[in-house]
Amino acid sequence: MLGFKSDTNYKLKEIYRGHHQVTYKGVPAIKSAFDYVLYQMLIFNLKPDLILEIGTNKGGSTFILPICWN
């Protein structure tokens, strides 16, 4: 079984902590910035007619997704 080195754990904790600090116009959007890049790529390639988000915390990602769509 492979284990993580302590410096790797530190970096993972920083990424985890960082995605809780993502906001859009002051509204928390508790997702990783990497997620938004992936969303933009998926939306661009798939060109959906509708995006339905279920289970928002504070709603920040609801404001960001339309920007990825355009």
Backbone as JSON Lines, residues from 0, in Angstrom:
{"i":0,"aa":"M","n":[0.84,-1.18,0.0],"ca":[0.0,0.0,0.0],"c":[0.89,1.24,0.0]}
{"i":1,"aa":"L","n":[0.54,2.19,-0.85],"ca":[1.31,3.42,-0.94],"c":[0.75,4.46,0.03]}
{"i":2,"aa":"G","n":[1.63,5.18,0.66],"ca":[1.2,6.24,1.56],"c":[1.63,7.59,1.03]}
{"i":3,"aa":"F","n":[1.02,8.63,1.52],"ca":[1.39,9.98,1.13],"c":[2.51,10.46,2.03]}
{"i":4,"aa":"K","n":[3.43,11.19,1.45],"ca":[4.46,11.83,2.25],"c":[3.83,13.03,2.95]}
{"i":5,"aa":"S","n":[4.46,13.48,4.0],"ca":[3.88,14.59,4.76],"c":[3.76,15.85,3.92]}
{"i":6,"aa":"D","n":[4.71,16.12,3.02],"ca":[4.61,17.33,2.2],"c":[3.45,17.22,1.21]}
{"i":7,"aa":"T","n":[3.15,16.02,0.74],"ca":[2.01,15.83,-0.14],"c":[0.72,16.07,0.61]}
{"i":8,"aa":"N","n":[0.61,15.56,1.82],"ca":[-0.58,15.8,2.64],"c":[-0.77,17.29,2.88]}
{"i":9,"aa":"Y","n":[0.31,17.99,3.11],"ca":[0.24,19.43,3.34],"c":[-0.35,20.12,2.12]}
{"i":10,"aa":"K","n":[0.1,19.75,0.93],"ca":[-0.4,20.38,-0.29],"c":[-1.87,20.04,-0.51]}
{"i":11,"aa":"L","n":[-2.27,18.82,-0.25],"ca":[-3.68,18.45,-0.39],"c":[-4.56,19.23,0.58]}
{"i":12,"aa":"K","n":[-4.07,19.43,1.79],"ca":[-4.83,20.21,2.77],"c":[-4.97,21.66,2.31]}
{"i":13,"aa":"E","n":[-3.94,22.2,1.7],"ca":[-4.0,23.58,1.22],"c":[-5.0,23.72,0.07]}
{"i":14,"aa":"I","n":[-5.02,22.75,-0.82],"ca":[-5.99,22.77,-1.91],"c":[-7.4,22.69,-1.33]}
{"i":15,"aa":"Y","n":[-7.61,21.78,-0.4],"ca":[-8.92,21.63,0.24],"c":[-9.34,22.93,0.93]}
{"i":16,"aa":"R","n":[-8.43,23.52,1.67],"ca":[-8.72,24.77,2.37],"c":[-8.99,25.89,1.37]}
{"i":17,"aa":"G","n":[-8.24,25.91,0.29],"ca":[-8.39,26.96,-0.72],"c":[-9.74,26.95,-1.41]}
{"i":18,"aa":"H","n":[-10.28,25.77,-1.67],"ca":[-11.55,25.76,-2.4],"c":[-12.71,26.23,-1.54]}
{"i":19,"aa":"H","n":[-12.52,26.31,-0.24],"ca":[-13.55,26.87,0.63],"c":[-13.46,28.39,0.68]}
{"i":20,"aa":"Q","n":[-12.45,28.97,0.03],"ca":[-12.3,30.42,0.02],"c":[-12.69,31.03,-1.32]}
{"i":21,"aa":"V","n":[-13.16,30.22,-2.26],"ca":[-13.56,30.73,-3.57],"c":[-14.88,31.47,-3.42]}
{"i":22,"aa":"T","n":[-14.93,32.7,-3.93],"ca":[-16.16,33.48,-3.9],"c":[-16.39,34.12,-5.27]}
{"i":23,"aa":"Y","n":[-17.62,34.49,-5.52],"ca":[-17.95,35.27,-6.71],"c":[-18.78,36.45,-6.26]}
{"i":24,"aa":"K","n":[-18.24,37.65,-6.44],"ca":[-18.89,38.88,-6.0],"c":[-19.29,38.79,-4.53]}
{"i":25,"aa":"G","n":[-18.41,38.2,-3.74],"ca":[-18.61,38.1,-2.3],"c":[-19.46,36.92,-1.84]}
{"i":26,"aa":"V","n":[-20.02,36.17,-2.79],"ca":[-20.87,35.02,-2.43],"c":[-20.0,33.76,-2.46]}
{"i":27,"aa":"P","n":[-19.96,32.99,-1.37],"ca":[-19.15,31.77,-1.36],"c":[-19.57,30.78,-2.45]}
{"i":28,"aa":"A","n":[-18.58,30.26,-3.13],"ca":[-18.8,29.23,-4.16],"c":[-17.86,28.08,-3.82]}
{"i":29,"aa":"I","n":[-18.29,27.23,-2.95],"ca":[-17.41,26.22,-2.36],"c":[-17.11,25.11,-3.35]}
{"i":30,"aa":"K","n":[-16.25,25.43,-4.28],"ca":[-15.75,24.46,-5.25],"c":[-14.3,24.84,-5.54]}
{"i":31,"aa":"S","n":[-13.58,23.9,-6.06],"ca":[-12.2,24.16,-6.44],"c":[-12.18,24.99,-7.72]}
{"i":32,"aa":"A","n":[-11.2,25.85,-7.83],"ca":[-11.05,26.61,-9.08],"c":[-10.84,25.67,-10.26]}
{"i":33,"aa":"F","n":[-10.24,24.51,-10.0],"ca":[-10.05,23.51,-11.06],"c":[-11.41,23.02,-11.57]}
{"i":34,"aa":"D","n":[-12.39,22.91,-10.68],"ca":[-13.73,22.47,-11.08],"c":[-14.32,23.42,-12.11]}
{"i":35,"aa":"Y","n":[-14.14,24.72,-11.91],"ca":[-14.72,25.7,-12.83],"c":[-14.07,25.64,-14.2]}
{"i":36,"aa":"V","n":[-12.79,25.35,-14.23],"ca":[-12.12,25.16,-15.53],"c":[-12.71,23.95,-16.24]}
{"i":37,"aa":"L","n":[-12.92,22.86,-15.51],"ca":[-13.53,21.67,-16.1],"c":[-14.96,21.93,-16.55]}
{"i":38,"aa":"Y","n":[-15.72,22.66,-15.73],"ca":[-17.1,23.01,-16.13],"c":[-17.1,23.79,-17.44]}
{"i":39,"aa":"Q","n":[-16.2,24.76,-17.53],"ca":[-16.15,25.58,-18.74],"c":[-15.82,24.72,-19.96]}
{"i":40,"aa":"M","n":[-14.89,23.8,-19.81],"ca":[-14.54,22.91,-20.93],"c":[-15.71,22.02,-21.31]}
{"i":41,"aa":"L","n":[-16.38,21.45,-20.32],"ca":[-17.53,20.59,-20.6],"c":[-18.67,21.36,-21.26]}
{"i":42,"aa":"I","n":[-18.97,22.53,-20.74],"ca":[-20.05,23.33,-21.3],"c":[-19.73,23.74,-22.73]}
{"i":43,"aa":"F","n":[-18.49,24.13,-22.97],"ca":[-18.08,24.53,-24.32],"c":[-18.21,23.37,-25.3]}
{"i":44,"aa":"N","n":[-17.77,22.19,-24.89],"ca":[-17.78,21.03,-25.79],"c":[-19.17,20.41,-25.96]}
{"i":45,"aa":"L","n":[-19.95,20.36,-24.89],"ca":[-21.25,19.69,-24.95],"c":[-22.39,20.62,-25.37]}
{"i":46,"aa":"K","n":[-22.22,21.92,-25.12],"ca":[-23.22,22.93,-25.46],"c":[-24.63,22.54,-24.99]}
{"i":47,"aa":"P","n":[-24.81,22.4,-23.67],"ca":[-26.12,21.99,-23.16],"c":[-27.16,23.1,-23.31]}
{"i":48,"aa":"D","n":[-28.41,22.71,-23.41],"ca":[-29.51,23.68,-23.46],"c":[-29.88,24.16,-22.06]}
{"i":49,"aa":"L","n":[-29.58,23.35,-21.07],"ca":[-29.98,23.65,-19.71],"c":[-28.91,23.14,-18.75]}
{"i":50,"aa":"I","n":[-28.63,23.94,-17.73],"ca":[-27.75,23.51,-16.64],"c":[-28.58,23.57,-15.37]}
{"i":51,"aa":"L","n":[-28.7,22.46,-14.7],"ca":[-29.47,22.38,-13.47],"c":[-28.5,22.05,-12.33]}
{"i":52,"aa":"E","n":[-28.4,22.96,-11.39],"ca":[-27.53,22.73,-10.25],"c":[-28.39,22.38,-9.04]}
{"i":53,"aa":"I","n":[-28.06,21.3,-8.4],"ca":[-28.81,20.83,-7.24],"c":[-27.89,20.84,-6.03]}
{"i":54,"aa":"G","n":[-28.36,21.42,-4.94],"ca":[-27.6,21.37,-3.7],"c":[-26.57,22.46,-3.56]}
{"i":55,"aa":"T","n":[-26.93,23.71,-3.82],"ca":[-25.99,24.79,-3.62],"c":[-25.92,25.13,-2.13]}
{"i":56,"aa":"N","n":[-24.77,25.58,-1.7],"ca":[-24.6,25.96,-0.3],"c":[-25.04,27.41,-0.11]}
{"i":57,"aa":"K","n":[-24.25,28.32,-0.63],"ca":[-24.58,29.74,-0.54],"c":[-24.98,30.32,-1.9]}
{"i":58,"aa":"G","n":[-24.77,29.56,-2.98],"ca":[-25.23,29.98,-4.29],"c":[-24.18,30.6,-5.19]}
{"i":59,"aa":"G","n":[-22.94,30.68,-4.75],"ca":[-21.91,31.31,-5.57],"c":[-21.69,30.63,-6.91]}
{"i":60,"aa":"S","n":[-21.73,29.31,-6.93],"ca":[-21.51,28.61,-8.2],"c":[-22.67,28.83,-9.16]}
{"i":61,"aa":"T","n":[-23.85,29.14,-8.64],"ca":[-25.0,29.45,-9.49],"c":[-24.73,30.71,-10.3]}
{"i":62,"aa":"F","n":[-23.98,31.64,-9.75],"ca":[-23.63,32.86,-10.47],"c":[-22.49,32.63,-11.47]}
{"i":63,"aa":"I","n":[-21.62,31.68,-11.17],"ca":[-20.45,31.45,-12.02],"c":[-20.81,30.61,-13.25]}
{"i":64,"aa":"L","n":[-21.68,29.63,-13.12],"ca":[-21.99,28.73,-14.24],"c":[-22.5,29.46,-15.48]}
{"i":65,"aa":"P","n":[-23.37,30.47,-15.37],"ca":[-23.77,31.18,-16.6],"c":[-22.61,31.87,-17.31]}
{"i":66,"aa":"I","n":[-21.62,32.29,-16.55],"ca":[-20.44,32.91,-17.16],"c":[-19.66,31.87,-17.95]}
{"i":67,"aa":"C","n":[-19.56,30.66,-17.41],"ca":[-18.9,29.57,-18.14],"c":[-19.68,29.22,-19.4]}
{"i":68,"aa":"W","n":[-20.99,29.41,-19.36],"ca":[-21.87,29.05,-20.46],"c":[-21.68,29.99,-21.65]}
{"i":69,"aa":"N","n":[-21.42,31.27,-21.36],"ca":[-21.31,32.27,-22.45],"c":[-19.97,32.27,-23.06]}
